[in-house]
Amino acid sequence: QSVLTQPPSVSGAPGQRVTISCTGSSSDIGAGYDVHWYQQLPRTAPKLVIYANNNRPSGVPDRFSGSQSGTSASLAITGLQAEDEADYYCQSYDSSLSAWVFGGGTKLTVL
Amino acid sequence: QVQLVESGRGVVQPGRSLRLSCAASGFTFSSYDMHWVRQAPGKGLEWVAVISYDGSKKYYADSVKGRFTISRDNSKNTLYLQMNSLRADDTAVYYCVKEENSGYYSVDPFDYWGQGTLVTVSS
């Protein structure tokens, strides 16, 4: 069981907006640790798409955005495209475990 | 450009050992903390271990503590993971990961990942 909780799956039609939640606790997100998001396309390594809650690395479309509030964070993708179909993971740090932690992952399906 | 290339994949029997290597290039290896992250077949990502830029600090996930050892050779730009007393639940793709280390964030992101190397523990 992962420290950070994500929905197993979300879906949306092309052009629509989807959000993926990431729920933590007072020892990770709630303690002020930044949240990062990774996209993993099938059979490839994860790729950073959002860092420090709401920043996009160079080359990531502005359709991707992030937010954080309290013990939770969210990844939003607008104008869904077929190429966005992938697994998405949130990541932070947990001070009670002294460990870097991931969410269980969310599979995004573009209908 | 940044490249992280893992090696050492293979099939190993339970209780045996295996060492993974990660050759780094395209950045000043000795300036960055490095991690190992693994992914069991069909499962999510699991952080395994971290080593500081100079090798002085090492931290491990509880699931591998006492069995795995992370190390680095900055003269060779290489990261290692020595895995002992391997178990079936250690079967996974192991990724070598660079931490961004800007110092701007409460926890730095993982900005580059290797392609991963598969370790299968089976009799």
PDB file of C-alpha atoms in Angstrom:
ATOM      1  CA  GLN A   1       0.000   0.000   0.000  1.00  0.00           C
ATOM      2  CA  SER A   2       1.441   3.348  -1.067  1.00  0.00           C
ATOM      3  CA  VAL A   3       1.946   6.250   1.331  1.00  0.00           C
ATOM      4  CA  LEU A   4       0.387   8.673  -1.173  1.00  0.00           C
ATOM      5  CA  THR A   5      -3.080   7.731  -2.443  1.00  0.00           C
ATOM      6  CA  GLN A   6      -4.084   8.124  -6.082  1.00  0.00           C
ATOM      7  CA  PRO A   7      -7.167   6.860  -7.948  1.00  0.00           C
ATOM      8  CA  PRO A   8      -6.280   3.708  -9.921  1.00  0.00           C
ATOM      9  CA  SER A   9      -7.711   5.075 -13.136  1.00  0.00           C
ATOM     10  CA  VAL A  10      -9.223   8.124 -14.802  1.00  0.00           C
ATOM     11  CA  SER A  11     -10.471   8.645 -18.332  1.00  0.00           C
ATOM     12  CA  GLY A  12     -11.552  11.393 -20.660  1.00  0.00           C
ATOM     13  CA  ALA A  13     -12.362  12.069 -24.277  1.00  0.00           C
ATOM     14  CA  PRO A  14      -9.966  13.952 -26.540  1.00  0.00           C
ATOM     15  CA  GLY A  15     -10.093  17.662 -25.817  1.00  0.00           C
ATOM     16  CA  GLN A  16     -11.514  17.236 -22.328  1.00  0.00           C
ATOM     17  CA  ARG A  17      -9.933  18.073 -18.969  1.00  0.00           C
ATOM     18  CA  VAL A  18      -9.022  15.482 -16.367  1.00  0.00           C
ATOM     19  CA  THR A  19      -7.575  15.744 -12.890  1.00  0.00           C
ATOM     20  CA  ILE A  20      -5.622  13.198 -10.857  1.00  0.00           C
ATOM     21  CA  SER A  21      -5.553  13.548  -7.095  1.00  0.00           C
ATOM     22  CA  CYS A  22      -2.769  12.626  -4.697  1.00  0.00           C
ATOM     23  CA  THR A  23      -3.641  12.436  -1.015  1.00  0.00           C
ATOM     24  CA  GLY A  24      -0.997  12.314   1.684  1.00  0.00           C
ATOM     25  CA  SER A  25      -0.743  13.113   5.373  1.00  0.00           C
ATOM     26  CA  SER A  26       0.724  15.514   7.905  1.00  0.00           C
ATOM     27  CA  SER A  27       4.136  13.863   7.575  1.00  0.00           C
ATOM     28  CA  ASP A  28       4.510  14.302   3.820  1.00  0.00           C
ATOM     29  CA  ILE A  29       2.475  16.746   1.699  1.00  0.00           C
ATOM     30  CA  GLY A  30       0.889  18.281   4.792  1.00  0.00           C
ATOM     31  CA  ALA A  31       4.330  18.888   6.277  1.00  0.00           C
ATOM     32  CA  GLY A  32       5.133  21.184   3.377  1.00  0.00           C
ATOM     33  CA  TYR A  33       7.166  18.808   1.234  1.00  0.00           C
ATOM     34  CA  ASP A  34       6.912  19.553  -2.457  1.00  0.00           C
ATOM     35  CA  VAL A  35       5.014  17.230  -4.773  1.00  0.00           C
ATOM     36  CA  HIS A  36       6.308  16.126  -8.165  1.00  0.00           C
ATOM     37  CA  TRP A  37       4.475  14.309 -10.946  1.00  0.00           C
ATOM     38  CA  TYR A  38       5.823  11.756 -13.425  1.00  0.00           C
ATOM     39  CA  GLN A  39       4.374  10.385 -16.653  1.00  0.00           C
ATOM     40  CA  GLN A  40       5.201   6.816 -17.623  1.00  0.00           C
ATOM     41  CA  LEU A  41       4.325   5.819 -21.161  1.00  0.00           C
ATOM     42  CA  PRO A  42       4.024   2.075 -21.822  1.00  0.00           C
ATOM     43  CA  ARG A  43       7.350   0.248 -21.600  1.00  0.00           C
ATOM     44  CA  THR A  44       9.361   3.397 -20.921  1.00  0.00           C
ATOM     45  CA  ALA A  45      11.007   5.062 -17.932  1.00  0.00           C
ATOM     46  CA  PRO A  46       9.085   7.714 -15.990  1.00  0.00           C
ATOM     47  CA  LYS A  47       9.439  11.329 -17.081  1.00  0.00           C
ATOM     48  CA  LEU A  48       9.060  14.425 -14.899  1.00  0.00           C
ATOM     49  CA  VAL A  49       6.061  16.521 -16.003  1.00  0.00           C
ATOM     50  CA  ILE A  50       5.411  18.752 -12.959  1.00  0.00           C
ATOM     51  CA  TYR A  51       7.877  19.687 -10.224  1.00  0.00           C
ATOM     52  CA  ALA A  52       7.439  21.531  -6.954  1.00  0.00           C
ATOM     53  CA  ASN A  53       3.654  21.370  -7.094  1.00  0.00           C
ATOM     54  CA  ASN A  54       3.005  23.560 -10.135  1.00  0.00           C
ATOM     55  CA  ASN A  55       6.093  24.006 -12.341  1.00  0.00           C
ATOM     56  CA  ARG A  56       6.608  22.512 -15.789  1.00  0.00           C
ATOM     57  CA  PRO A  57      10.009  21.367 -17.048  1.00  0.00           C
ATOM     58  CA  SER A  58      11.085  22.665 -20.404  1.00  0.00           C
ATOM     59  CA  GLY A  59       9.318  20.813 -23.200  1.00  0.00           C
ATOM     60  CA  VAL A  60       6.229  19.808 -21.224  1.00  0.00           C
ATOM     61  CA  PRO A  61       3.084  21.301 -22.797  1.00  0.00           C
ATOM     62  CA  ASP A  62       1.227  23.960 -20.840  1.00  0.00           C
ATOM     63  CA  ARG A  63      -1.786  21.642 -20.954  1.00  0.00           C
ATOM     64  CA  PHE A  64      -0.225  20.085 -17.829  1.00  0.00           C
ATOM     65  CA  SER A  65      -0.590  21.908 -14.515  1.00  0.00           C
ATOM     66  CA  GLY A  66      -0.387  21.103 -10.837  1.00  0.00           C
ATOM     67  CA  SER A  67      -1.708  22.375  -7.545  1.00  0.00           C
ATOM     68  CA  GLN A  68      -1.322  21.604  -3.866  1.00  0.00           C
ATOM     69  CA  SER A  69      -3.422  22.348  -0.813  1.00  0.00           C
ATOM     70  CA  GLY A  70      -3.180  20.961   2.691  1.00  0.00           C
ATOM     71  CA  THR A  71      -2.400  17.267   2.555  1.00  0.00           C
ATOM     72  CA  SER A  72      -3.327  16.835  -1.120  1.00  0.00           C
ATOM     73  CA  ALA A  73      -2.080  17.673  -4.581  1.00  0.00           C
ATOM     74  CA  SER A  74      -3.580  17.431  -8.045  1.00  0.00           C
ATOM     75  CA  LEU A  75      -2.413  17.097 -11.619  1.00  0.00           C
ATOM     76  CA  ALA A  76      -4.655  18.574 -14.311  1.00  0.00           C
ATOM     77  CA  ILE A  77      -4.426  17.882 -18.025  1.00  0.00           C
ATOM     78  CA  THR A  78      -6.503  20.016 -20.382  1.00  0.00           C
ATOM     79  CA  GLY A  79      -7.152  19.467 -24.077  1.00  0.00           C
ATOM     80  CA  LEU A  80      -6.574  15.718 -23.722  1.00  0.00           C
ATOM     81  CA  GLN A  81      -4.663  14.074 -26.540  1.00  0.00           C
ATOM     82  CA  ALA A  82      -4.163  10.411 -27.372  1.00  0.00           C
ATOM     83  CA  GLU A  83      -0.455  10.774 -26.574  1.00  0.00           C
ATOM     84  CA  ASP A  84      -1.334  11.626 -22.957  1.00  0.00           C
ATOM     85  CA  GLU A  85      -2.484   8.057 -22.335  1.00  0.00           C
ATOM     86  CA  ALA A  86      -0.043   6.813 -19.695  1.00  0.00           C
ATOM     87  CA  ASP A  87       0.443   6.063 -16.012  1.00  0.00           C
ATOM     88  CA  TYR A  88       0.945   9.089 -13.756  1.00  0.00           C
ATOM     89  CA  TYR A  89       2.666   9.065 -10.356  1.00  0.00           C
ATOM     90  CA  CYS A  90       2.914  11.692  -7.634  1.00  0.00           C
ATOM     91  CA  GLN A  91       6.009  11.777  -5.430  1.00  0.00           C
ATOM     92  CA  SER A  92       7.105  13.550  -2.266  1.00  0.00           C
ATOM     93  CA  TYR A  93       9.014  12.896   0.973  1.00  0.00           C
ATOM     94  CA  ASP A  94       7.730  11.432   4.242  1.00  0.00           C
ATOM     95  CA  SER A  95       9.466  12.639   7.383  1.00  0.00           C
ATOM     96  CA  SER A  96       8.056   9.903   9.629  1.00  0.00           C
ATOM     97  CA  LEU A  97       9.486   7.223   7.327  1.00  0.00           C
ATOM     98  CA  SER A  98      12.592   9.217   6.333  1.00  0.00           C
ATOM     99  CA  ALA A  99      11.840   8.053   2.830  1.00  0.00           C
ATOM    100  CA  TRP A 100      10.997   9.342  -0.610  1.00  0.00           C
ATOM    101  CA  VAL A 101       7.459   8.177  -1.394  1.00  0.00           C
ATOM    102  CA  PHE A 102       5.309   7.641  -4.471  1.00  0.00           C
ATOM    103  CA  GLY A 103       1.615   7.366  -5.079  1.00  0.00           C
ATOM    104  CA  GLY A 104       0.311   4.058  -6.356  1.00  0.00           C
ATOM    105  CA  GLY A 105      -0.102   5.463  -9.844  1.00  0.00           C
ATOM    106  CA  THR A 106      -3.104   6.417 -11.975  1.00  0.00           C
ATOM    107  CA  LYS A 107      -3.764   4.998 -15.422  1.00  0.00           C
ATOM    108  CA  LEU A 108      -5.100   7.678 -17.751  1.00  0.00           C
ATOM    109  CA  THR A 109      -7.181   6.377 -20.642  1.00  0.00           C
ATOM    110  CA  VAL A 110      -8.058   8.672 -23.537  1.00  0.00           C
ATOM    111  CA  LEU A 111     -11.373   7.404 -24.853  1.00  0.00           C
TER     112      LEU A 111
ATOM    113  CA  GLN B   1      22.809  15.324 -22.866  1.00  0.00           C
ATOM    114  CA  VAL B   2      22.282  13.457 -19.605  1.00  0.00           C
ATOM    115  CA  GLN B   3      22.518   9.687 -19.931  1.00  0.00           C
ATOM    116  CA  LEU B   4      22.072   7.042 -17.257  1.00  0.00           C
ATOM    117  CA  VAL B   5      22.734   3.482 -18.403  1.00  0.00           C
ATOM    118  CA  GLU B   6      22.059   0.612 -16.037  1.00  0.00           C
ATOM    119  CA  SER B   7      23.636  -2.812 -16.327  1.00  0.00           C
ATOM    120  CA  GLY B   8      23.680  -6.032 -14.340  1.00  0.00           C
ATOM    121  CA  ARG B   9      20.291  -7.435 -15.262  1.00  0.00           C
ATOM    122  CA  GLY B  10      19.683 -11.102 -14.832  1.00  0.00           C
ATOM    123  CA  VAL B  11      17.937 -14.036 -13.237  1.00  0.00           C
ATOM    124  CA  VAL B  12      19.184 -14.985  -9.789  1.00  0.00           C
ATOM    125  CA  GLN B  13      18.094 -17.576  -7.254  1.00  0.00           C
ATOM    126  CA  PRO B  14      16.552 -16.562  -3.922  1.00  0.00           C
ATOM    127  CA  GLY B  15      19.184 -15.875  -1.295  1.00  0.00           C
ATOM    128  CA  ARG B  16      21.878 -15.016  -3.850  1.00  0.00           C
ATOM    129  CA  SER B  17      23.483 -11.668  -4.662  1.00  0.00           C
ATOM    130  CA  LEU B  18      23.637  -9.338  -7.641  1.00  0.00           C
ATOM    131  CA  ARG B  19      25.294  -5.974  -8.283  1.00  0.00           C
ATOM    132  CA  LEU B  20      23.770  -3.339 -10.508  1.00  0.00           C
ATOM    133  CA  SER B  21      25.773  -0.540 -12.096  1.00  0.00           C
ATOM    134  CA  CYS B  22      24.711   2.771 -13.603  1.00  0.00           C
ATOM    135  CA  ALA B  23      27.064   4.667 -15.898  1.00  0.00           C
ATOM    136  CA  ALA B  24      26.356   8.389 -15.886  1.00  0.00           C
ATOM    137  CA  SER B  25      27.330  10.980 -18.486  1.00  0.00           C
ATOM    138  CA  GLY B  26      26.384  14.442 -19.665  1.00  0.00           C
ATOM    139  CA  PHE B  27      26.520  16.113 -16.249  1.00  0.00           C
ATOM    140  CA  THR B  28      28.897  16.569 -13.304  1.00  0.00           C
ATOM    141  CA  PHE B  29      28.127  13.279 -11.586  1.00  0.00           C
ATOM    142  CA  SER B  30      30.035  14.153  -8.401  1.00  0.00           C
ATOM    143  CA  SER B  31      27.721  17.113  -7.732  1.00  0.00           C
ATOM    144  CA  TYR B  32      24.417  15.254  -7.537  1.00  0.00           C
ATOM    145  CA  ASP B  33      22.648  12.908  -5.160  1.00  0.00           C
ATOM    146  CA  MET B  34      21.590   9.696  -6.880  1.00  0.00           C
ATOM    147  CA  HIS B  35      18.778   7.218  -6.237  1.00  0.00           C
ATOM    148  CA  TRP B  36      17.621   3.749  -7.153  1.00  0.00           C
ATOM    149  CA  VAL B  37      13.882   3.306  -7.765  1.00  0.00           C
ATOM    150  CA  ARG B  38      12.276  -0.012  -8.663  1.00  0.00           C
ATOM    151  CA  GLN B  39       9.056  -1.184 -10.285  1.00  0.00           C
ATOM    152  CA  ALA B  40       7.754  -4.719  -9.864  1.00  0.00           C
ATOM    153  CA  PRO B  41       5.996  -6.190 -12.918  1.00  0.00           C
ATOM    154  CA  GLY B  42       2.624  -4.495 -13.371  1.00  0.00           C
ATOM    155  CA  LYS B  43       3.085  -2.463 -10.182  1.00  0.00           C
ATOM    156  CA  GLY B  44       3.910   1.105  -9.203  1.00  0.00           C
ATOM    157  CA  LEU B  45       7.163   2.867  -8.438  1.00  0.00           C
ATOM    158  CA  GLU B  46       9.020   2.171  -5.179  1.00  0.00           C
ATOM    159  CA  TRP B  47      11.948   4.222  -3.906  1.00  0.00           C
ATOM    160  CA  VAL B  48      14.861   1.974  -2.898  1.00  0.00           C
ATOM    161  CA  ALA B  49      17.888   4.007  -1.817  1.00  0.00           C
ATOM    162  CA  VAL B  50      19.720   7.330  -2.085  1.00  0.00           C
ATOM    163  CA  ILE B  51      23.365   8.342  -1.827  1.00  0.00           C
ATOM    164  CA  SER B  52      24.628  11.877  -1.397  1.00  0.00           C
ATOM    165  CA  TYR B  53      26.847  13.520  -4.010  1.00  0.00           C
ATOM    166  CA  ASP B  54      30.009  12.686  -2.071  1.00  0.00           C
ATOM    167  CA  GLY B  55      28.913   9.277  -0.821  1.00  0.00           C
ATOM    168  CA  SER B  56      28.870  10.345   2.811  1.00  0.00           C
ATOM    169  CA  LYS B  57      25.143   9.832   3.370  1.00  0.00           C
ATOM    170  CA  LYS B  58      23.047   6.819   2.423  1.00  0.00           C
ATOM    171  CA  TYR B  59      19.410   6.047   3.162  1.00  0.00           C
ATOM    172  CA  TYR B  60      17.316   2.990   2.381  1.00  0.00           C
ATOM    173  CA  ALA B  61      13.706   1.893   2.166  1.00  0.00           C
ATOM    174  CA  ASP B  62      12.724  -0.403   5.019  1.00  0.00           C
ATOM    175  CA  SER B  63      12.066  -3.190   2.520  1.00  0.00           C
ATOM    176  CA  VAL B  64      15.757  -3.394   1.554  1.00  0.00           C
ATOM    177  CA  LYS B  65      17.541  -2.102   4.654  1.00  0.00           C
ATOM    178  CA  GLY B  66      20.299  -4.472   5.767  1.00  0.00           C
ATOM    179  CA  ARG B  67      20.271  -6.355   2.450  1.00  0.00           C
ATOM    180  CA  PHE B  68      21.061  -3.701  -0.196  1.00  0.00           C
ATOM    181  CA  THR B  69      24.007  -1.293  -0.291  1.00  0.00           C
ATOM    182  CA  ILE B  70      24.190   1.790  -2.480  1.00  0.00           C
ATOM    183  CA  SER B  71      27.605   3.175  -3.414  1.00  0.00           C
ATOM    184  CA  ARG B  72      29.267   5.357  -6.023  1.00  0.00           C
ATOM    185  CA  ASP B  73      32.640   5.916  -7.655  1.00  0.00           C
ATOM    186  CA  ASN B  74      32.847   9.550  -8.688  1.00  0.00           C
ATOM    187  CA  SER B  75      36.133   8.934 -10.516  1.00  0.00           C
ATOM    188  CA  LYS B  76      34.269   6.528 -12.801  1.00  0.00           C
ATOM    189  CA  ASN B  77      30.933   8.395 -12.910  1.00  0.00           C
ATOM    190  CA  THR B  78      29.239   5.201 -11.788  1.00  0.00           C
ATOM    191  CA  LEU B  79      26.496   4.370  -9.293  1.00  0.00           C
ATOM    192  CA  TYR B  80      26.109   0.886  -7.811  1.00  0.00           C
ATOM    193  CA  LEU B  81      23.521  -1.183  -5.984  1.00  0.00           C
ATOM    194  CA  GLN B  82      24.770  -4.321  -4.238  1.00  0.00           C
ATOM    195  CA  MET B  83      21.805  -6.585  -3.589  1.00  0.00           C
ATOM    196  CA  ASN B  84      22.245  -9.483  -1.137  1.00  0.00           C
ATOM    197  CA  SER B  85      19.838 -12.082   0.244  1.00  0.00           C
ATOM    198  CA  LEU B  86      17.556 -11.532  -2.706  1.00  0.00           C
ATOM    199  CA  ARG B  87      13.902 -12.515  -2.403  1.00  0.00           C
ATOM    200  CA  ALA B  88      11.175 -13.153  -4.947  1.00  0.00           C
ATOM    201  CA  ASP B  89       9.557  -9.814  -4.085  1.00  0.00           C
ATOM    202  CA  ASP B  90      12.742  -8.010  -5.162  1.00  0.00           C
ATOM    203  CA  THR B  91      11.866  -8.928  -8.751  1.00  0.00           C
ATOM    204  CA  ALA B  92      11.532  -5.608 -10.556  1.00  0.00           C
ATOM    205  CA  VAL B  93      12.912  -3.185 -13.089  1.00  0.00           C
ATOM    206  CA  TYR B  94      15.523  -1.104 -11.283  1.00  0.00           C
ATOM    207  CA  TYR B  95      15.959   2.510 -12.377  1.00  0.00           C
ATOM    208  CA  CYS B  96      18.989   4.701 -11.754  1.00  0.00           C
ATOM    209  CA  VAL B  97      17.714   8.217 -11.046  1.00  0.00           C
ATOM    210  CA  LYS B  98      19.371  11.635 -10.792  1.00  0.00           C
ATOM    211  CA  GLU B  99      18.068  14.121  -8.223  1.00  0.00           C
ATOM    212  CA  GLU B 100      17.809  17.710  -9.401  1.00  0.00           C
ATOM    213  CA  ASN B 101      19.648  19.079  -6.335  1.00  0.00           C
ATOM    214  CA  SER B 102      18.918  22.742  -6.970  1.00  0.00           C
ATOM    215  CA  GLY B 103      18.412  23.328  -3.270  1.00  0.00           C
ATOM    216  CA  TYR B 104      15.368  25.469  -4.080  1.00  0.00           C
ATOM    217  CA  TYR B 105      12.793  22.890  -3.036  1.00  0.00           C
ATOM    218  CA  SER B 106      11.897  21.082   0.163  1.00  0.00           C
ATOM    219  CA  VAL B 107      12.390  17.856  -1.782  1.00  0.00           C
ATOM    220  CA  ASP B 108      14.127  17.960  -5.136  1.00  0.00           C
ATOM    221  CA  PRO B 109      12.549  16.209  -8.120  1.00  0.00           C
ATOM    222  CA  PHE B 110      13.986  13.271 -10.003  1.00  0.00           C
ATOM    223  CA  ASP B 111      14.875  14.955 -13.272  1.00  0.00           C
ATOM    224  CA  TYR B 112      16.522  12.113 -15.194  1.00  0.00           C
ATOM    225  CA  TRP B 113      15.886   8.372 -15.217  1.00  0.00           C
ATOM    226  CA  GLY B 114      17.791   5.527 -16.813  1.00  0.00           C
ATOM    227  CA  GLN B 115      16.035   3.030 -19.059  1.00  0.00           C
ATOM    228  CA  GLY B 116      15.944   0.463 -16.247  1.00  0.00           C
ATOM    229  CA  THR B 117      17.346  -3.020 -15.837  1.00  0.00           C
ATOM    230  CA  LEU B 118      15.271  -6.107 -15.020  1.00  0.00           C
ATOM    231  CA  VAL B 119      16.171  -8.255 -12.038  1.00  0.00           C
ATOM    232  CA  THR B 120      14.304 -11.549 -11.686  1.00  0.00           C
ATOM    233  CA  VAL B 121      14.616 -13.552  -8.492  1.00  0.00           C
ATOM    234  CA  SER B 122      13.445 -17.093  -9.084  1.00  0.00           C
ATOM    235  CA  SER B 123      14.482 -20.656  -8.430  1.00  0.00           C
TER     236      SER B 123
END
